[in-house]
Amino acid sequence: NAGVTQTPKFRVLKTGQSMTLLCAQDMNHEYMYWYRQDPGMGLRLIHYSVGEGTTAKGEVPDGYNVSRLKKQNFLLGLESAAPSQTSVYFCASSYIAASGTQYFGPGTRLLVL
Amino acid sequence: AQSVTQLDSQVPVFEEAPVELRCNYSSSVSVYLFWYVQYPNQGLQLLLKYLSGSTLVESINGFEAEFNKSQTSFHLRKPSVHISDTAEYFCAVSETGTASKLTFGTGTRLQVTL
């Protein structure tokens, strides 16, 4: 039981390049989330999904797109990376709404030059 | 909209000393409250949570937090800290009846030294 996994672990991009971050969970959770963590700002929700085939915007969605084609996977895309998107990205999943524990992946460190 | 305030960005403490990490929240409806811990270069993991019932909740490693509705607080305490407790601690809130959207505080870095 791997829990929540994220690939890649590290990535360096040039401004304007695109990339996709993959999150996978093997706990059969309905809910999945993408956060970014920046120094002094805690975690901020980018997008989330309440089930297969659904996505919704979080607090800071601009510049990102997501897809949830399979229940176990949640993809985060950057179409045209900007230096402001340099951050650590965390994926999380949960079984129950609102009161449920969120289980986090180990994170992806992204540097945009 | 809900919000969380963690007033202390860093808390240095000697090993075996007590510690309190402060958390205040704002919400117009009932909430669930959480403390998550992040060890260096890792993701977050749940430390404890308050959903309902007893206002004092405990974790397996000696931390406790008390929900105070009148003061809208959920402070985290430990009577005697260990070096291994060095980490960043995040308070988070979600409003009841929503799709589990957590709002996090900015975090408190607990630095335990000998």
PDB file of C-alpha atoms in Angstrom:
ATOM      1  CA  ASN A   1       0.000   0.000   0.000  1.00  0.00           C
ATOM      2  CA  ALA A   2       1.943   3.018  -1.296  1.00  0.00           C
ATOM      3  CA  GLY A   3      -0.593   5.660  -0.210  1.00  0.00           C
ATOM      4  CA  VAL A   4      -0.184   8.835  -2.265  1.00  0.00           C
ATOM      5  CA  THR A   5       2.687   9.048  -4.738  1.00  0.00           C
ATOM      6  CA  GLN A   6       3.837  11.962  -6.852  1.00  0.00           C
ATOM      7  CA  THR A   7       6.036  12.107  -9.940  1.00  0.00           C
ATOM      8  CA  PRO A   8       8.402  13.680 -10.604  1.00  0.00           C
ATOM      9  CA  LYS A   9      10.136  14.565  -7.328  1.00  0.00           C
ATOM     10  CA  PHE A  10      12.104  17.451  -8.817  1.00  0.00           C
ATOM     11  CA  ARG A  11      11.871  19.428 -12.026  1.00  0.00           C
ATOM     12  CA  VAL A  12      13.519  22.482 -13.511  1.00  0.00           C
ATOM     13  CA  LEU A  13      11.664  24.311 -16.276  1.00  0.00           C
ATOM     14  CA  LYS A  14      12.360  27.329 -18.387  1.00  0.00           C
ATOM     15  CA  THR A  15       9.768  30.083 -18.587  1.00  0.00           C
ATOM     16  CA  GLY A  16       7.113  29.159 -21.116  1.00  0.00           C
ATOM     17  CA  GLN A  17       7.659  25.408 -20.982  1.00  0.00           C
ATOM     18  CA  SER A  18       4.854  23.047 -20.063  1.00  0.00           C
ATOM     19  CA  MET A  19       4.723  20.038 -17.802  1.00  0.00           C
ATOM     20  CA  THR A  20       2.364  17.661 -16.045  1.00  0.00           C
ATOM     21  CA  LEU A  21       2.613  16.506 -12.453  1.00  0.00           C
ATOM     22  CA  LEU A  22       1.103  13.112 -11.700  1.00  0.00           C
ATOM     23  CA  CYS A  23      -0.532  12.124  -8.439  1.00  0.00           C
ATOM     24  CA  ALA A  24      -1.659   8.573  -7.766  1.00  0.00           C
ATOM     25  CA  GLN A  25      -3.429   7.074  -4.756  1.00  0.00           C
ATOM     26  CA  ASP A  26      -4.207   3.448  -4.002  1.00  0.00           C
ATOM     27  CA  MET A  27      -6.677   3.990  -1.141  1.00  0.00           C
ATOM     28  CA  ASN A  28      -9.809   4.249  -3.306  1.00  0.00           C
ATOM     29  CA  HIS A  29     -10.386   7.833  -2.124  1.00  0.00           C
ATOM     30  CA  GLU A  30     -13.043   9.946  -3.777  1.00  0.00           C
ATOM     31  CA  TYR A  31     -11.496  13.327  -3.038  1.00  0.00           C
ATOM     32  CA  MET A  32      -8.163  14.562  -4.364  1.00  0.00           C
ATOM     33  CA  TYR A  33      -6.409  17.898  -4.055  1.00  0.00           C
ATOM     34  CA  TRP A  34      -3.454  19.862  -5.382  1.00  0.00           C
ATOM     35  CA  TYR A  35      -1.734  22.389  -3.122  1.00  0.00           C
ATOM     36  CA  ARG A  36       1.281  24.601  -3.478  1.00  0.00           C
ATOM     37  CA  GLN A  37       3.512  25.444  -0.538  1.00  0.00           C
ATOM     38  CA  ASP A  38       5.484  28.657  -0.455  1.00  0.00           C
ATOM     39  CA  PRO A  39       7.611  30.015   2.419  1.00  0.00           C
ATOM     40  CA  GLY A  40       5.552  31.918   4.955  1.00  0.00           C
ATOM     41  CA  MET A  41       2.280  31.201   3.156  1.00  0.00           C
ATOM     42  CA  GLY A  42       1.341  27.727   4.273  1.00  0.00           C
ATOM     43  CA  LEU A  43      -0.461  25.505   1.791  1.00  0.00           C
ATOM     44  CA  ARG A  44      -2.851  26.966  -0.721  1.00  0.00           C
ATOM     45  CA  LEU A  45      -5.385  24.915  -2.657  1.00  0.00           C
ATOM     46  CA  ILE A  46      -4.968  25.047  -6.428  1.00  0.00           C
ATOM     47  CA  HIS A  47      -7.654  22.632  -7.677  1.00  0.00           C
ATOM     48  CA  TYR A  48      -9.551  19.709  -6.261  1.00  0.00           C
ATOM     49  CA  SER A  49     -11.768  16.843  -7.348  1.00  0.00           C
ATOM     50  CA  VAL A  50     -14.755  15.262  -5.591  1.00  0.00           C
ATOM     51  CA  GLY A  51     -14.772  12.173  -7.786  1.00  0.00           C
ATOM     52  CA  GLU A  52     -13.715  10.648 -11.086  1.00  0.00           C
ATOM     53  CA  GLY A  53     -14.386  13.014 -13.979  1.00  0.00           C
ATOM     54  CA  THR A  54     -14.875  16.098 -11.769  1.00  0.00           C
ATOM     55  CA  THR A  55     -12.618  19.060 -11.038  1.00  0.00           C
ATOM     56  CA  ALA A  56     -13.090  22.394  -9.309  1.00  0.00           C
ATOM     57  CA  LYS A  57     -11.062  25.538  -8.680  1.00  0.00           C
ATOM     58  CA  GLY A  58      -9.419  26.225  -5.380  1.00  0.00           C
ATOM     59  CA  GLU A  59      -7.867  29.357  -3.972  1.00  0.00           C
ATOM     60  CA  VAL A  60      -5.090  29.872  -6.569  1.00  0.00           C
ATOM     61  CA  PRO A  61      -6.116  28.166  -9.837  1.00  0.00           C
ATOM     62  CA  ASP A  62      -4.714  30.615 -12.391  1.00  0.00           C
ATOM     63  CA  GLY A  63      -2.024  29.153 -14.655  1.00  0.00           C
ATOM     64  CA  TYR A  64      -2.923  25.539 -13.821  1.00  0.00           C
ATOM     65  CA  ASN A  65      -5.243  22.915 -15.249  1.00  0.00           C
ATOM     66  CA  VAL A  66      -6.204  19.521 -13.851  1.00  0.00           C
ATOM     67  CA  SER A  67      -7.802  16.295 -14.966  1.00  0.00           C
ATOM     68  CA  ARG A  68      -9.234  13.281 -13.123  1.00  0.00           C
ATOM     69  CA  LEU A  69      -9.882  10.704 -15.828  1.00  0.00           C
ATOM     70  CA  LYS A  70      -9.338   7.787 -13.448  1.00  0.00           C
ATOM     71  CA  LYS A  71     -10.338   7.679  -9.799  1.00  0.00           C
ATOM     72  CA  GLN A  72      -6.824   6.907  -8.627  1.00  0.00           C
ATOM     73  CA  ASN A  73      -5.036   9.637 -10.621  1.00  0.00           C
ATOM     74  CA  PHE A  74      -5.112  13.411 -10.467  1.00  0.00           C
ATOM     75  CA  LEU A  75      -2.964  15.355 -12.946  1.00  0.00           C
ATOM     76  CA  LEU A  76      -1.811  18.946 -12.575  1.00  0.00           C
ATOM     77  CA  GLY A  77      -0.720  20.757 -15.713  1.00  0.00           C
ATOM     78  CA  LEU A  78       1.240  23.918 -16.269  1.00  0.00           C
ATOM     79  CA  GLU A  79       0.690  25.070 -19.851  1.00  0.00           C
ATOM     80  CA  SER A  80       3.209  27.927 -19.851  1.00  0.00           C
ATOM     81  CA  ALA A  81       5.361  27.966 -16.743  1.00  0.00           C
ATOM     82  CA  ALA A  82       6.244  31.237 -15.044  1.00  0.00           C
ATOM     83  CA  PRO A  83       8.846  31.972 -12.329  1.00  0.00           C
ATOM     84  CA  SER A  84       5.951  32.697  -9.934  1.00  0.00           C
ATOM     85  CA  GLN A  85       5.058  29.007 -10.171  1.00  0.00           C
ATOM     86  CA  THR A  86       8.333  28.008  -8.518  1.00  0.00           C
ATOM     87  CA  SER A  87       7.078  26.139  -5.490  1.00  0.00           C
ATOM     88  CA  VAL A  88       6.647  22.786  -3.809  1.00  0.00           C
ATOM     89  CA  TYR A  89       3.502  21.021  -4.988  1.00  0.00           C
ATOM     90  CA  PHE A  90       1.631  18.555  -2.811  1.00  0.00           C
ATOM     91  CA  CYS A  91      -1.125  16.205  -3.760  1.00  0.00           C
ATOM     92  CA  ALA A  92      -3.536  14.848  -1.162  1.00  0.00           C
ATOM     93  CA  SER A  93      -6.513  12.542  -1.056  1.00  0.00           C
ATOM     94  CA  SER A  94      -9.308  11.823   1.392  1.00  0.00           C
ATOM     95  CA  TYR A  95     -12.171   9.354   1.741  1.00  0.00           C
ATOM     96  CA  ILE A  96     -14.690  11.562   3.502  1.00  0.00           C
ATOM     97  CA  ALA A  97     -15.657  15.176   2.882  1.00  0.00           C
ATOM     98  CA  ALA A  98     -14.956  18.016   5.348  1.00  0.00           C
ATOM     99  CA  SER A  99     -14.172  15.849   8.390  1.00  0.00           C
ATOM    100  CA  GLY A 100     -11.893  13.444   6.613  1.00  0.00           C
ATOM    101  CA  THR A 101      -8.168  13.146   7.098  1.00  0.00           C
ATOM    102  CA  GLN A 102      -6.221  14.185   4.037  1.00  0.00           C
ATOM    103  CA  TYR A 103      -3.277  11.983   3.102  1.00  0.00           C
ATOM    104  CA  PHE A 104      -0.407  13.793   1.450  1.00  0.00           C
ATOM    105  CA  GLY A 105       2.172  12.753  -1.085  1.00  0.00           C
ATOM    106  CA  PRO A 106       5.876  13.531  -0.628  1.00  0.00           C
ATOM    107  CA  GLY A 107       5.776  16.609  -2.863  1.00  0.00           C
ATOM    108  CA  THR A 108       7.266  17.825  -6.145  1.00  0.00           C
ATOM    109  CA  ARG A 109       9.831  20.609  -6.095  1.00  0.00           C
ATOM    110  CA  LEU A 110       9.512  22.803  -9.190  1.00  0.00           C
ATOM    111  CA  LEU A 111      11.931  25.531 -10.190  1.00  0.00           C
ATOM    112  CA  VAL A 112      10.990  27.783 -13.099  1.00  0.00           C
ATOM    113  CA  LEU A 113      13.860  29.791 -14.499  1.00  0.00           C
TER     114      LEU A 113
ATOM    115  CA  ALA B   1     -15.020  32.474   4.314  1.00  0.00           C
ATOM    116  CA  GLN B   2     -12.862  30.651   6.824  1.00  0.00           C
ATOM    117  CA  SER B   3      -9.354  31.672   7.817  1.00  0.00           C
ATOM    118  CA  VAL B   4      -6.631  30.454  10.159  1.00  0.00           C
ATOM    119  CA  THR B   5      -4.032  32.485  12.027  1.00  0.00           C
ATOM    120  CA  GLN B   6      -0.859  31.039  13.478  1.00  0.00           C
ATOM    121  CA  LEU B   7       0.771  33.972  15.190  1.00  0.00           C
ATOM    122  CA  ASP B   8       4.149  32.347  15.815  1.00  0.00           C
ATOM    123  CA  SER B   9       6.218  31.543  12.752  1.00  0.00           C
ATOM    124  CA  GLN B  10       8.994  29.985  14.835  1.00  0.00           C
ATOM    125  CA  VAL B  11       9.078  28.578  18.361  1.00  0.00           C
ATOM    126  CA  PRO B  12      12.455  27.579  19.810  1.00  0.00           C
ATOM    127  CA  VAL B  13      12.340  25.358  22.882  1.00  0.00           C
ATOM    128  CA  PHE B  14      14.718  23.192  24.896  1.00  0.00           C
ATOM    129  CA  GLU B  15      14.227  19.461  25.020  1.00  0.00           C
ATOM    130  CA  GLU B  16      11.922  18.296  27.840  1.00  0.00           C
ATOM    131  CA  ALA B  17      10.368  21.754  28.154  1.00  0.00           C
ATOM    132  CA  PRO B  18       6.639  22.321  27.552  1.00  0.00           C
ATOM    133  CA  VAL B  19       5.421  24.014  24.408  1.00  0.00           C
ATOM    134  CA  GLU B  20       2.245  25.636  23.106  1.00  0.00           C
ATOM    135  CA  LEU B  21       1.650  26.432  19.443  1.00  0.00           C
ATOM    136  CA  ARG B  22      -1.168  28.883  18.961  1.00  0.00           C
ATOM    137  CA  CYS B  23      -3.942  28.689  16.398  1.00  0.00           C
ATOM    138  CA  ASN B  24      -6.989  30.925  15.974  1.00  0.00           C
ATOM    139  CA  TYR B  25      -9.617  30.552  13.301  1.00  0.00           C
ATOM    140  CA  SER B  26     -12.445  32.551  11.823  1.00  0.00           C
ATOM    141  CA  SER B  27     -15.623  31.107  10.363  1.00  0.00           C
ATOM    142  CA  SER B  28     -19.308  31.956  10.228  1.00  0.00           C
ATOM    143  CA  VAL B  29     -20.385  28.310  10.513  1.00  0.00           C
ATOM    144  CA  SER B  30     -19.415  25.216  12.469  1.00  0.00           C
ATOM    145  CA  VAL B  31     -15.952  23.886  11.732  1.00  0.00           C
ATOM    146  CA  TYR B  32     -13.687  20.894  11.961  1.00  0.00           C
ATOM    147  CA  LEU B  33     -10.165  21.595  13.173  1.00  0.00           C
ATOM    148  CA  PHE B  34      -6.909  19.850  12.392  1.00  0.00           C
ATOM    149  CA  TRP B  35      -3.224  19.934  13.220  1.00  0.00           C
ATOM    150  CA  TYR B  36      -0.852  18.551  10.613  1.00  0.00           C
ATOM    151  CA  VAL B  37       2.908  18.050  11.034  1.00  0.00           C
ATOM    152  CA  GLN B  38       5.547  18.253   8.319  1.00  0.00           C
ATOM    153  CA  TYR B  39       8.964  16.771   8.980  1.00  0.00           C
ATOM    154  CA  PRO B  40      11.861  18.011   6.810  1.00  0.00           C
ATOM    155  CA  ASN B  41      11.510  17.135   3.130  1.00  0.00           C
ATOM    156  CA  GLN B  42       8.284  15.220   3.660  1.00  0.00           C
ATOM    157  CA  GLY B  43       4.616  15.698   3.033  1.00  0.00           C
ATOM    158  CA  LEU B  44       2.150  16.623   5.753  1.00  0.00           C
ATOM    159  CA  GLN B  45       0.625  14.046   8.048  1.00  0.00           C
ATOM    160  CA  LEU B  46      -2.280  14.362  10.425  1.00  0.00           C
ATOM    161  CA  LEU B  47      -1.373  14.881  14.075  1.00  0.00           C
ATOM    162  CA  LEU B  48      -4.863  15.202  15.557  1.00  0.00           C
ATOM    163  CA  LYS B  49      -8.291  16.557  14.754  1.00  0.00           C
ATOM    164  CA  TYR B  50     -11.433  17.837  16.433  1.00  0.00           C
ATOM    165  CA  LEU B  51     -14.741  16.877  14.870  1.00  0.00           C
ATOM    166  CA  SER B  52     -17.222  16.915  17.764  1.00  0.00           C
ATOM    167  CA  GLY B  53     -17.648  15.783  21.348  1.00  0.00           C
ATOM    168  CA  SER B  54     -14.860  16.267  23.872  1.00  0.00           C
ATOM    169  CA  THR B  55     -13.078  19.531  23.262  1.00  0.00           C
ATOM    170  CA  LEU B  56      -9.725  18.017  24.253  1.00  0.00           C
ATOM    171  CA  VAL B  57      -8.153  15.769  21.649  1.00  0.00           C
ATOM    172  CA  GLU B  58      -4.891  13.874  21.889  1.00  0.00           C
ATOM    173  CA  SER B  59      -2.355  12.373  19.543  1.00  0.00           C
ATOM    174  CA  ILE B  60      -0.444   9.130  19.993  1.00  0.00           C
ATOM    175  CA  ASN B  61       2.857  10.927  20.553  1.00  0.00           C
ATOM    176  CA  GLY B  62       1.839  13.116  23.484  1.00  0.00           C
ATOM    177  CA  PHE B  63       0.442  16.237  21.792  1.00  0.00           C
ATOM    178  CA  GLU B  64      -2.974  17.556  22.726  1.00  0.00           C
ATOM    179  CA  ALA B  65      -5.180  20.387  21.523  1.00  0.00           C
ATOM    180  CA  GLU B  66      -8.256  21.977  23.003  1.00  0.00           C
ATOM    181  CA  PHE B  67     -11.109  23.432  20.991  1.00  0.00           C
ATOM    182  CA  ASN B  68     -12.277  26.694  22.527  1.00  0.00           C
ATOM    183  CA  LYS B  69     -15.352  27.905  20.674  1.00  0.00           C
ATOM    184  CA  SER B  70     -15.704  31.189  22.569  1.00  0.00           C
ATOM    185  CA  GLN B  71     -12.121  32.172  21.804  1.00  0.00           C
ATOM    186  CA  THR B  72     -12.136  30.503  18.361  1.00  0.00           C
ATOM    187  CA  SER B  73      -8.873  28.800  19.203  1.00  0.00           C
ATOM    188  CA  PHE B  74      -7.328  25.360  18.818  1.00  0.00           C
ATOM    189  CA  HIS B  75      -3.924  25.605  20.499  1.00  0.00           C
ATOM    190  CA  LEU B  76      -1.532  22.646  20.376  1.00  0.00           C
ATOM    191  CA  ARG B  77       0.383  21.674  23.514  1.00  0.00           C
ATOM    192  CA  LYS B  78       2.924  19.142  24.663  1.00  0.00           C
ATOM    193  CA  PRO B  79       4.148  18.951  28.269  1.00  0.00           C
ATOM    194  CA  SER B  80       7.647  17.731  27.385  1.00  0.00           C
ATOM    195  CA  VAL B  81       9.104  17.940  23.886  1.00  0.00           C
ATOM    196  CA  HIS B  82      11.730  15.732  22.282  1.00  0.00           C
ATOM    197  CA  ILE B  83      14.332  16.482  19.645  1.00  0.00           C
ATOM    198  CA  SER B  84      12.309  14.377  17.220  1.00  0.00           C
ATOM    199  CA  ASP B  85       9.394  16.831  17.515  1.00  0.00           C
ATOM    200  CA  THR B  86      11.349  19.357  15.473  1.00  0.00           C
ATOM    201  CA  ALA B  87       9.112  20.023  12.493  1.00  0.00           C
ATOM    202  CA  GLU B  88       6.671  22.495  11.007  1.00  0.00           C
ATOM    203  CA  TYR B  89       3.150  22.386  12.382  1.00  0.00           C
ATOM    204  CA  PHE B  90       0.112  23.542  10.450  1.00  0.00           C
ATOM    205  CA  CYS B  91      -3.306  24.300  11.865  1.00  0.00           C
ATOM    206  CA  ALA B  92      -6.181  23.841   9.420  1.00  0.00           C
ATOM    207  CA  VAL B  93      -9.945  24.323   9.378  1.00  0.00           C
ATOM    208  CA  SER B  94     -12.754  23.044   7.206  1.00  0.00           C
ATOM    209  CA  GLU B  95     -16.357  24.096   7.395  1.00  0.00           C
ATOM    210  CA  THR B  96     -18.922  21.402   8.064  1.00  0.00           C
ATOM    211  CA  GLY B  97     -21.024  20.449   5.079  1.00  0.00           C
ATOM    212  CA  THR B  98     -18.447  21.346   2.456  1.00  0.00           C
ATOM    213  CA  ALA B  99     -16.373  19.179   0.164  1.00  0.00           C
ATOM    214  CA  SER B 100     -13.512  18.943   2.640  1.00  0.00           C
ATOM    215  CA  LYS B 101     -11.710  22.062   1.556  1.00  0.00           C
ATOM    216  CA  LEU B 102      -9.060  22.682   4.149  1.00  0.00           C
ATOM    217  CA  THR B 103      -7.740  26.152   4.838  1.00  0.00           C
ATOM    218  CA  PHE B 104      -4.267  26.097   6.339  1.00  0.00           C
ATOM    219  CA  GLY B 105      -2.463  28.516   8.547  1.00  0.00           C
ATOM    220  CA  THR B 106       0.979  29.729   7.596  1.00  0.00           C
ATOM    221  CA  GLY B 107       2.690  27.216   9.870  1.00  0.00           C
ATOM    222  CA  THR B 108       4.833  27.285  13.000  1.00  0.00           C
ATOM    223  CA  ARG B 109       8.318  25.903  12.932  1.00  0.00           C
ATOM    224  CA  LEU B 110       9.095  24.124  16.209  1.00  0.00           C
ATOM    225  CA  GLN B 111      12.835  23.912  16.815  1.00  0.00           C
ATOM    226  CA  VAL B 112      13.808  21.686  19.748  1.00  0.00           C
ATOM    227  CA  THR B 113      17.379  21.929  21.010  1.00  0.00           C
ATOM    228  CA  LEU B 114      19.395  20.244  23.753  1.00  0.00           C
TER     229      LEU B 114
END
